[in-house]
Structures are given as structure tokens and as C-alpha cells.
XYZ file of C-alpha atoms in Angstrom:
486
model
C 120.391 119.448 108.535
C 116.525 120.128 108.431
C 115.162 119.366 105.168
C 113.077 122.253 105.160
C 116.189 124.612 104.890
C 116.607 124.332 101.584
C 113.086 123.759 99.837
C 111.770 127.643 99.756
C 108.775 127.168 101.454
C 108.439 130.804 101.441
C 107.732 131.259 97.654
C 104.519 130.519 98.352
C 101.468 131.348 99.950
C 99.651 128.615 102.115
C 96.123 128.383 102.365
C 94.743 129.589 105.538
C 92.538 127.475 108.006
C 89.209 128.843 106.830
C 90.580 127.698 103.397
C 91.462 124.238 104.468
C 87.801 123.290 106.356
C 86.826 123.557 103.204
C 89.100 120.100 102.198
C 87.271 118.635 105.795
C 83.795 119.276 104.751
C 83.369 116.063 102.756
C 82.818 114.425 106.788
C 79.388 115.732 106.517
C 78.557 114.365 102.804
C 75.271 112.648 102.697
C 74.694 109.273 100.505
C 72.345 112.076 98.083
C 75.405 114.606 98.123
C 77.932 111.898 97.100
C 76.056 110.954 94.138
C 75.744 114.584 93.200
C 79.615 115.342 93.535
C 80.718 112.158 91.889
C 78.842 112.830 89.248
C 79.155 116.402 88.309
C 83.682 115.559 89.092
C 83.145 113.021 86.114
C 81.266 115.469 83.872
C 83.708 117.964 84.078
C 86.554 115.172 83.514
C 84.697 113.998 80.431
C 84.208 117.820 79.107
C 87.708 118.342 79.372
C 89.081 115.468 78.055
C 86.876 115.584 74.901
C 88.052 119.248 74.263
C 91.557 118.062 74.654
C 90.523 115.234 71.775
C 89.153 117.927 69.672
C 92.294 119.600 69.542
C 93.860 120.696 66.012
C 97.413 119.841 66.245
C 98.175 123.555 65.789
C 96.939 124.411 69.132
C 97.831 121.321 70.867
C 100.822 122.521 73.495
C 101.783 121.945 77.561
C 99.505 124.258 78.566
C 96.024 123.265 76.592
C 97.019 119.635 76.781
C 99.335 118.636 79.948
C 98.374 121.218 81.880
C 94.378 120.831 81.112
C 94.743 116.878 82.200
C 96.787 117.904 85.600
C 93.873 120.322 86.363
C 90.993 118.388 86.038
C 93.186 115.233 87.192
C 93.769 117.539 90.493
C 90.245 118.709 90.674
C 88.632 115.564 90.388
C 91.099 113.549 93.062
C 89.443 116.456 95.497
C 86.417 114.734 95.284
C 87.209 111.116 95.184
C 90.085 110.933 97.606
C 87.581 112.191 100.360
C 85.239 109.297 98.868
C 87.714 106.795 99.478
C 88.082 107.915 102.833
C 84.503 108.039 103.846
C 84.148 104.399 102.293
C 87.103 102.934 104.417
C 86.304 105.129 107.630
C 83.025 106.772 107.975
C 81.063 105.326 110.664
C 77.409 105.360 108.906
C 77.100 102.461 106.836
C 74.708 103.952 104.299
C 77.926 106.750 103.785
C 80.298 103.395 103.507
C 77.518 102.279 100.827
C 77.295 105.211 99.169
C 80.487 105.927 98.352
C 81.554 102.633 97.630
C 79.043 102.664 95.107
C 80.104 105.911 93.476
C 83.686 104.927 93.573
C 82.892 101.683 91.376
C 80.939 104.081 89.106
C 83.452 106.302 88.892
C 86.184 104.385 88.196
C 84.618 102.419 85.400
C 83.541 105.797 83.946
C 86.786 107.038 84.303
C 88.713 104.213 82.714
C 86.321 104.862 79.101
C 87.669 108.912 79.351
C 90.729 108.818 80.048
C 91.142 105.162 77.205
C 90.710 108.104 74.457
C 93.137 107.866 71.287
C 93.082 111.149 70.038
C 93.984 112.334 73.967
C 96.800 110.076 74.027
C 98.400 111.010 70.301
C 97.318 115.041 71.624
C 99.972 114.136 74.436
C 102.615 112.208 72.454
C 102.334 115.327 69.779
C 103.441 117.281 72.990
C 106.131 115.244 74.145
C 107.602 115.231 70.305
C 107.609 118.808 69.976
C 106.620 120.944 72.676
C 109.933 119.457 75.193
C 109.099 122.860 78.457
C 111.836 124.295 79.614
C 111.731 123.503 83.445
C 112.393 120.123 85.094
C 108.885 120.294 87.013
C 107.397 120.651 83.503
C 109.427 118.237 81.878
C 109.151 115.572 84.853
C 104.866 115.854 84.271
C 104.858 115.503 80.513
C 107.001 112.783 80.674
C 104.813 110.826 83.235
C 101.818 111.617 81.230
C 103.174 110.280 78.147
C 104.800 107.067 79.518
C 101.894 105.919 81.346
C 99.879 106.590 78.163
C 102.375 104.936 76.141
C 101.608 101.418 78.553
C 97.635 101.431 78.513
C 97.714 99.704 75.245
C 96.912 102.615 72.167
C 98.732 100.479 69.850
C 96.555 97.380 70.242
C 94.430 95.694 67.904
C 90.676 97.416 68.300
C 89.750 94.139 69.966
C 92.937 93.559 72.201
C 92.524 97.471 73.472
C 89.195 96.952 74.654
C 90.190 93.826 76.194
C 92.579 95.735 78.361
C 89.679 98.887 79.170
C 87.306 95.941 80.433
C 90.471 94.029 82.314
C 90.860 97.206 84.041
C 87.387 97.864 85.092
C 87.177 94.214 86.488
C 90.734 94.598 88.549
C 89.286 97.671 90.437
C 85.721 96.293 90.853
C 86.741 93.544 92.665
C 89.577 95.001 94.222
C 86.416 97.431 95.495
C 84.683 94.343 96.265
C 87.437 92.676 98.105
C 88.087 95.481 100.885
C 84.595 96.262 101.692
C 84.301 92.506 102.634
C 87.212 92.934 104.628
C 85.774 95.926 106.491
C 82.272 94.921 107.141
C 83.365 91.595 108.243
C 81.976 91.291 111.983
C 82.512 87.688 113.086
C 83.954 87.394 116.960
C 83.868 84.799 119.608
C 82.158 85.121 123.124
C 84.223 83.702 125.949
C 84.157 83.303 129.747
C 86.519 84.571 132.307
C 88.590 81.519 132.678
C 89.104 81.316 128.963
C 90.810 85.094 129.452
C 93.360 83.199 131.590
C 97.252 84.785 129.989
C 95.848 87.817 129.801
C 96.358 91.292 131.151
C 93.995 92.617 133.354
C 93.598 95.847 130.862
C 92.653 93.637 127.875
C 90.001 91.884 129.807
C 88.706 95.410 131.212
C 88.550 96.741 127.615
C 86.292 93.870 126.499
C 82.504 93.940 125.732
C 81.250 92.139 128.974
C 77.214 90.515 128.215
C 75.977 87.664 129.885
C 79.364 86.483 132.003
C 80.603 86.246 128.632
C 83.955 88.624 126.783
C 83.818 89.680 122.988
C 86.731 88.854 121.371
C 86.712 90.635 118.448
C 89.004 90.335 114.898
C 90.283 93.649 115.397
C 94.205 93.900 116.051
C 93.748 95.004 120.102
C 91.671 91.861 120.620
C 93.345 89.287 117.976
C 96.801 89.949 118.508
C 96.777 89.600 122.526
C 94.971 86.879 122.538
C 96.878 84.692 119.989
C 100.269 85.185 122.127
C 98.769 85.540 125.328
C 95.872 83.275 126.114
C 96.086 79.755 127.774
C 93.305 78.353 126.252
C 94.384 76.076 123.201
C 91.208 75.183 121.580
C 89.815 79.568 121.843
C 93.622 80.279 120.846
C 92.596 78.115 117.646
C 89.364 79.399 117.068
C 89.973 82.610 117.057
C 93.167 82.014 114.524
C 90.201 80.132 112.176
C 87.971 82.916 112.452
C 90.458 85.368 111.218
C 91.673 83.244 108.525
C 88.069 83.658 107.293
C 87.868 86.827 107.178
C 86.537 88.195 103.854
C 85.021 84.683 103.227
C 84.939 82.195 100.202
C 83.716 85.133 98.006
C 87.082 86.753 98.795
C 89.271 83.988 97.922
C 87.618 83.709 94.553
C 88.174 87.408 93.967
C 91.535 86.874 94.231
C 91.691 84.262 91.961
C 89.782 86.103 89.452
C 91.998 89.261 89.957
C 95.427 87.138 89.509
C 94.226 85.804 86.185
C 93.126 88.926 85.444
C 96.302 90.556 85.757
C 98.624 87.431 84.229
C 96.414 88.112 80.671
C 96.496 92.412 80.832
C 100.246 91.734 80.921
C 100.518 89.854 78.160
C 98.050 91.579 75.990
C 100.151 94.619 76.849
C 103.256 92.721 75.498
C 104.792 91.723 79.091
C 106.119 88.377 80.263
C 103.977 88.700 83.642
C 102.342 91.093 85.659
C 105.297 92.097 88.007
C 107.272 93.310 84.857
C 105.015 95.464 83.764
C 104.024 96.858 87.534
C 107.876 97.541 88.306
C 108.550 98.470 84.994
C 109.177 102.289 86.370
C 109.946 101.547 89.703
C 113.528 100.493 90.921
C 113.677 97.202 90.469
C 112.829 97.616 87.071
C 111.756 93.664 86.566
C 110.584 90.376 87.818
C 113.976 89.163 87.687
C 115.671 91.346 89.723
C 113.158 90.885 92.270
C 113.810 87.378 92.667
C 117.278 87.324 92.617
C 117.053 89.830 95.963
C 114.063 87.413 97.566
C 116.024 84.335 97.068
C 119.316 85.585 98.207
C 117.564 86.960 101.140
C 116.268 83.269 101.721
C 119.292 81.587 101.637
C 120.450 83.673 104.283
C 117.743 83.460 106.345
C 116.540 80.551 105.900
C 118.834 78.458 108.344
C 117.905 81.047 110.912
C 114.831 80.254 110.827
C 114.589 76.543 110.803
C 116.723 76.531 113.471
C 114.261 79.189 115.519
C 111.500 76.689 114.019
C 113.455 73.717 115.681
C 113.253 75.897 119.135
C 110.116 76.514 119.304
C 109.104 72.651 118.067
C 111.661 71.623 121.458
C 109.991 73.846 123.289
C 106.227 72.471 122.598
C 107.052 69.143 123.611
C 108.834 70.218 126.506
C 106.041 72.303 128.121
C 103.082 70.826 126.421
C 103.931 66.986 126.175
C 103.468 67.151 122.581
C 106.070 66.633 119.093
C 104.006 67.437 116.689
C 105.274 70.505 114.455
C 104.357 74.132 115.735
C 100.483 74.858 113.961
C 99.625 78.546 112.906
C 97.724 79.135 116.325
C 100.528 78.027 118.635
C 103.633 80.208 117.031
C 102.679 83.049 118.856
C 102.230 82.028 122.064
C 105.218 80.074 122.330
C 107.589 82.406 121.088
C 105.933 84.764 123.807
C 106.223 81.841 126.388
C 109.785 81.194 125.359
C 110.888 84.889 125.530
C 109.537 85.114 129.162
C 111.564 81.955 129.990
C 114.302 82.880 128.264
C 114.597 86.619 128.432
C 113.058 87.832 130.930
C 111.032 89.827 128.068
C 107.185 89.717 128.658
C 105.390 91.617 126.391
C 102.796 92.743 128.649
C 105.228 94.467 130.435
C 106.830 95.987 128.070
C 103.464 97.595 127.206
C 102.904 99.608 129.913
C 105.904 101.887 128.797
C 103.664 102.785 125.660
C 100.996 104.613 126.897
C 99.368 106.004 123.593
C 99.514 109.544 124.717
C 102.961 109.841 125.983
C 103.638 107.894 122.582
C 102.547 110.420 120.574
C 104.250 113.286 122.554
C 107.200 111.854 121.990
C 106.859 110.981 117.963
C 106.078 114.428 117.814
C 108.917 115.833 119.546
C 110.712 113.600 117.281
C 109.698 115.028 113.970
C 110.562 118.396 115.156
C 113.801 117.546 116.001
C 114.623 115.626 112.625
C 112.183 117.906 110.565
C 111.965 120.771 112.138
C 108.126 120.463 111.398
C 105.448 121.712 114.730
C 102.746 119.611 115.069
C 99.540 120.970 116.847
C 96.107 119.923 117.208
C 93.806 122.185 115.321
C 89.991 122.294 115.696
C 88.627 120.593 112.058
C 85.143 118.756 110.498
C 85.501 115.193 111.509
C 84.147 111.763 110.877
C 84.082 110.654 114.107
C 84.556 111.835 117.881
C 87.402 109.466 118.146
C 89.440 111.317 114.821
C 91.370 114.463 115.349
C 93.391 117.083 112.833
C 96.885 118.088 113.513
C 98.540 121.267 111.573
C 102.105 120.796 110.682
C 103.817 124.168 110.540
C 107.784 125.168 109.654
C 108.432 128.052 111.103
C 105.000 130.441 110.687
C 104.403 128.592 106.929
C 101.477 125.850 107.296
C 102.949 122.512 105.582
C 100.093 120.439 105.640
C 97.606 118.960 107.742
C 96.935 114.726 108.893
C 94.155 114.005 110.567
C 94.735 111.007 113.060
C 92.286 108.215 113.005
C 93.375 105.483 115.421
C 90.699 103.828 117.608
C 88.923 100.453 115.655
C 85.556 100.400 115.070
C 82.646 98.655 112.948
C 83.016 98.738 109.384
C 86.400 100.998 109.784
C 89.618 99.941 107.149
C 90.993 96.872 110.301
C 94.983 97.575 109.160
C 97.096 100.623 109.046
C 97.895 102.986 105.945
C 97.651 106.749 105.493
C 95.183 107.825 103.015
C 95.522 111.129 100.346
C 92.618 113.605 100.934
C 94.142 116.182 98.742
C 97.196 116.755 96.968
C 99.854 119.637 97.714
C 100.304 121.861 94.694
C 100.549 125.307 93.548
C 97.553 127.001 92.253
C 97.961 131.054 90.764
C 100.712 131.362 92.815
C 99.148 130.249 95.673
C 99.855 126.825 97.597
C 97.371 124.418 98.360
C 98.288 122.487 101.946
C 98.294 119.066 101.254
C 96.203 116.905 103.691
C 96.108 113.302 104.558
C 94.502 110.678 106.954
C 96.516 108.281 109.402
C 95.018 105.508 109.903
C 95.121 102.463 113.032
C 93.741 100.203 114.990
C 95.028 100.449 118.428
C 93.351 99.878 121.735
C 90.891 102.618 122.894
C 91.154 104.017 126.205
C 87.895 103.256 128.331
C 87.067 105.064 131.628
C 89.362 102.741 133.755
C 92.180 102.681 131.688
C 94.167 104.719 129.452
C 95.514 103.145 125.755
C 98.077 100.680 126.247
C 99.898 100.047 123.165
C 102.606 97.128 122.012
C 105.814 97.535 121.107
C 104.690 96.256 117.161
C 101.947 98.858 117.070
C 104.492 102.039 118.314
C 106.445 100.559 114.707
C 103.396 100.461 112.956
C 102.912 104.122 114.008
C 106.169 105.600 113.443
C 105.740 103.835 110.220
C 102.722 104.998 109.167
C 103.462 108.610 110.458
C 106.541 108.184 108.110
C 103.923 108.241 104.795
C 102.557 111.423 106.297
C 104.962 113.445 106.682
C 106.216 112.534 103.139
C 103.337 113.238 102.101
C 102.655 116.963 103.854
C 106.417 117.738 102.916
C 105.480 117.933 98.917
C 106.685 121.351 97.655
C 106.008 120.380 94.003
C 104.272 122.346 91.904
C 101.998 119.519 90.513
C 100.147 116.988 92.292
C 101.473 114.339 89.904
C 104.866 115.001 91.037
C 104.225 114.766 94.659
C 102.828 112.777 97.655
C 101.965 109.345 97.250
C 103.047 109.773 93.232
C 106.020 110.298 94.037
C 108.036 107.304 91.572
């Protein structure tokens, strides 16, 4: 059964294409604009909010309190989703500057609005006496006024401001901690001989200068080369450099961040910071959590030493040497021991996933299990490489992704698909939602097409999996929907 059959996409109106460039035309933002937008988005949030605090309790209701937050909430994502986007993917480093910098702002600002006691005992008035009447409505004020209900209102004055600066910290370095990650540029320059284990494609797709290959940290080149490459001592110094990435600055971030989060859970009256993150999710606890991860362990644990005994058999074997297996060897011994083994060599196996014909078929894929079209559709971009597809059931427009999947300097170096705005209904009329896809596989050059492995055609379908989640929202609120989705 399609899901589509039974989720009345035609109670609504979609927004047309010459609607939806709008949503794209945050690729052409300049460093000047983003300032602008960011801050007139946090005006408005602050207007609102305030009128919401000056409230009378007579006139406080769903509509002039819920409804007033998931508006401005809505209207303000519009402008900082795209932000986010630019910062992880925009090619310009001044844009990647820019909007990192107006994020942090932002979100500080943000976190002093929306920590407002009269807004929060506006919204608990609500949910004590103004229960809606449909499930949509009901399912909004109650996620309004539980996650109010855990930022802390009924803290001492000092404790509660403890928790507004905690946050503040927790997303400045989190901030902090990816841009390092992306702007991180380190690589390693080696000859042709050093190349030896690897595919002919690889070694085309390199930067050549000087007799000398780039080896970059970016999954095409790091991946490869760890399972593939002869050379022990570049193996190994290429597994150091991307152990570095980030740098010291990044391990101390983490630190900070970690004790961070241990005292906002216990100021907020939790025994650690998983409880109170899981609190609403499944698992519900810390406990439960590790009573699945351990019970997993025992089970797979003797699996694995054994594979670890294997692979430790096979070193000394074919290298002479019984010492345990180091973090720059694993790889290329398991990939050794497959092609002995198995017959199973992986750079084989890569030539059936030509990125094209990969796509083709994903697609053909989700119309089969979806019933959802998937087109490519002529949209504002933020680079050459990126392009927009339009999802369609039937003649109703779903949503829209645009595809991002070529590395480059300064781009987001993993996978994830990224919100640029939120499906919802607005006067009756429904706003598409549309979302980036984001990876880093190999890009085609004039001699070869992109060769992908079998890991990064997971990664894909994976990632692709988020999307169309994500496009399928026929919610009425953007809370409800998407990437909120409990």
C-alpha cells in the first residue's frame, strides 16, 4: 500500500514553483544581507513574544498564545534554517563567516526570549484551561507546554539563569566545534609508488602538482586509501592526520560541553544528561539504554574477538609481525583478507555503483514503495555541483530536496539532510516543505564518471530516507512534522 493513499494530500493547495524559488533565494544572501535578515527574524520574535507576556489572562487562549509562538517559531526557522545551510555548505568563506556569526548571535538572543516567565505561565494557563478540540491542536499545545515545563521556570532566580547561560555555552561551542571540523584543510602529498593498492580511478581523480598526489581528509580520498594502499607508514599518516581533525581546541570543546551538560541536568533535577535528553523519546531513560547496549555486547562481543583474533593471525601471517592489529591496519586487512578469502574486492565491487545509474535506480525505488516522482527542476543554487529535485504524488507537489553530493573546501565532510523550511498549512494553503541532502562522494572528472562504494550507496539510501520523511509531512504545524517529529 502507498502511503500517500490515505493522507489527503488533496485538501490542500501546494505552493507553486514561482512560490518555492522564493525558499531558494537565500543561495544568493550576501554577508551584509545575512546580518539584515537575522536581525530583523529576531525582532519580530522578540515583539511577539513580549505581546504574548503582556497578555491578561482573560485573553490568553490557543490562538493568541500557541498559535502566535508556532507562527513566529515558523517564520523565523525560514530564515535561520537557510543560515545553517549556507554556514555548513556555501562555498564563499566570508558567507560561511557570516552566517556562522549570525547563527551564534541568534541563538544566544533567542535563548533570553524565548527564557520568559510570564510566556511560559501564558502557555501553562492554556494547557489548564483552554484543552482544543482536535488532535493536531492538542498534540502542539502539549509540546509547547512540556518543553517549557523542562527549561527550568521553577528554579531558584540564580539556578534559572544558570541554565539560560549553560545553554548559550552548549550551542556556542557546539557552533565552534563544526566550523573547525569544516574548515579543517590538512592533507598529505604523495608520489606514485606510494598510490600502489589503489585503483587507477582514485589516482586519476587526485590533485597531481609536482610528481606529487593530494590526499585529502575527505571520505573519497581517506576511506580508499586506509583499506587500499600498500604503503604502511602513508597508511598511518594519513589515519593521524584525520584523528586530528578539529585540533586540540576541539577536544577541549568537548570537554567543556560534557561538563556542561552533566551540571544543566542536575540543576534541572536529572540524574545525568541522557535522562533528561530521552526523557520524551522511546527509551525514556539512561537505564534502559544500557540495558539494550550491554545486552547487545554480550552478544557480540565473542564475535568480534574472535574476528579480532583473525585479523591479528592474519598480520603475522602476511606481514611477519604479532603485534595486535593498530587503528591504521584494520582496514586494510580486513580488505586483504576478504580478497583472499572471498573473492570480494571492493574495488570491484565499485564499478557496479556508478553514481548516476545509482540514483536512477533509488529513484525508481521510491516510486515504487512511495509512489512519490522525483524530477529535476531548474532552482537558485549554492553551487554548480548542487541540484533541486521536485517530488510530486500524482499532479500534487510534495516537497522539494536539493542534492548536494560532491566534497569541497569548507563544505559539512559527513552526510545528513538539512531542514530549509518546514511543511505546514498556511490560510488554507500548503507550504512544500524543502530540504538539503547532503554527501561526500567522489566527483566525476573528465576521464571518469563517479564511482561510488558499496558503504556510500547505504549512506545514500540512508540519508535519502530523512528526506523523504521529511517532504512526506502533511501536518498542519511545523512543530508536528519533519525533523520534529518525536
Amino acid at each position: 500500500m502507498r502511503v500517500f493513499a490515505f493522507l489527503g494530500l488533496g485538501l490542500y493547495n501546494v505552493f507553486y514553483m514561482k512560490d518555492v524559488q522564493k525558499y531558494f533565494s537565500f543561495v544568493k544572501w550576501t554577508p551584509a544581507q545575512i546580518k539584515l535578515k537575522a536581525e530583523k527574524a529576531l525582532a519580530e520574535k522578540k515583539k511577539v513574544y513580549e505581546k504574548i507576556a503582556q497578555l491578561p489572562q482573560s485573553k490568553q487562549n490557543f490562538e493568541s498564545v500557541i498559535l502566535a509562538i508556532e507562527s513566529i517559531e515558523t517564520n523565523y526557522n525560514d530564515i535561520v534554517y537557510p543560515m545553517d545551510v549556507l554556514k555548513n555548505l556555501s562555498p564563499d568563506k566570508k558567507v560561511r563567516t557570516a552566517t556562522k556569526k549570525m547563527i551564534d548571535f541568534v541563538n544566544e538572543k533567542s535563548i533570553q526570549i524565548i527564557y520568559n516567565k510570564k510566556v511560559y505561565l501564558a502557555i501553562k494557563y492554556v494547557f489548564e484551561h483552554h484543552q482544543p478540540k482536535s488532535d493536531a491542536d492538542k498534540k502542539l499545545l502539549d509540546e509547547y507546554y512540556t518543553s517549557y515545563k523542562r527549561m527550568g521556570f521553577d528554579l531558584a532566580p540564580k539556578d534559572f539563569k544558570r541554565v539560560k547561560d549553560i545553554k548559550n555555552l552548549i550551542s556556542k561551542y557546539s557552533s565552534d566545534f563544526i566550523k573547525r571540523m569544516n574548515d579543517w584543510n590538512i592533507s598529505m602529498w604523495v608520489t606514485l609508488e606510494e598510490l600502489e593498492g589503489l585503483s587507477e580511478d582514485y589516482v586519476d581523480s587526485l590533485e597531481k602538482k609536482n610528481s606529487k598526489y593530494k590526499i585529502t581528509l575527505q571520505y573519497p580520498h581517506l576511506l580508499p586509501f586506509l583499506a587500499q594502499a600498500k604503503n604502511v607508514k602513508k597508511r598511518k599518516e594519513l589515519a593521524d592526520l584525520s584523528a586530528e581533525k578539529g585540533g586540540k581546541e576541539n577536544l577541549v570543546l568537548m570537554e567543556k560541553t560534557i561538563e556542561l551538560r552533566k551540571e544543566l541536568a542536575v540543576l534541572l533535577g536529572y540524574s545525568n544528561f541522557t535522562d533528561y535528553q530521552i526523557e520524551r523519546r522511546m527509551a525514556r531513560d539512561h537505564k534502559t539504554v544500557m540495558n539494550l547496549q550491554n545486552n547487545l555486547l554480550k552478544k557480540i562481543a565473542p564475535r568480534a574477538k574472535k574476528d579480532l583474533e583473525i585479523l591479528t593471525k592474519y598480520k603475522k601471517k602476511h606481514l611477519g609481525d604479532n603485534s595486535p592489529v593498530l587503528y591504521y591496519e584494520s582496514a586494510y586487512l580486513i580488505e586483504e583478507y576478504k580478497k583472499e578469502h572471498f573473492a570480494l574486492d571492493s574495488k570491484v565491487v565499485r564499478e557496479y555503483f556508478e553514481l548516476n545509474h545509482v540514483l536512477k535506480t533509488l529513484f525508481s525505488i521510491v516510486k515504487k514503495v512511495f509512489g512519490i516522482n522525483l524530477s529535476v527542476v531548474k532552482m537558485p543554487v549554492w553551487n554548480e555541483d548542487v541540484f533541486v529535485l521536485e517530488a510530486k504524488v500524482g499532479k500534487n507537489i510534495i516537497g522539494y530536496i536539493a542534492v548536494d553530493l560532491f566534497p569541497r573546501e569548507g563544505k559539512y565532510s559527513h552526510a545528513m539532510a538539512m531542514q530549509i523550511c518546514d511543511g505546514r498549512n498556511e490560510n488554507n494553503i500548503r507550504v512544500a516543505p524543502v530540504c538539503a541532502l547532503v554527501c561526500n562522494f567522489a566527483k566525476p572528472t573528465k576521464e571518469s564518471p563517479s564511482i561510488i562504494s558499496h558503504s556510500d550507496v547505504e549512506t545514500l539510501f540512508h540519508e535519502f530516507g530523512h528526506t523523504i520523511h521529511f517532504i512526506s509531512a502533511c501536518q498542519p504545524y511545523a512543530l508536528l512534522g519533519g525533523f520534529n517529529v518525536s
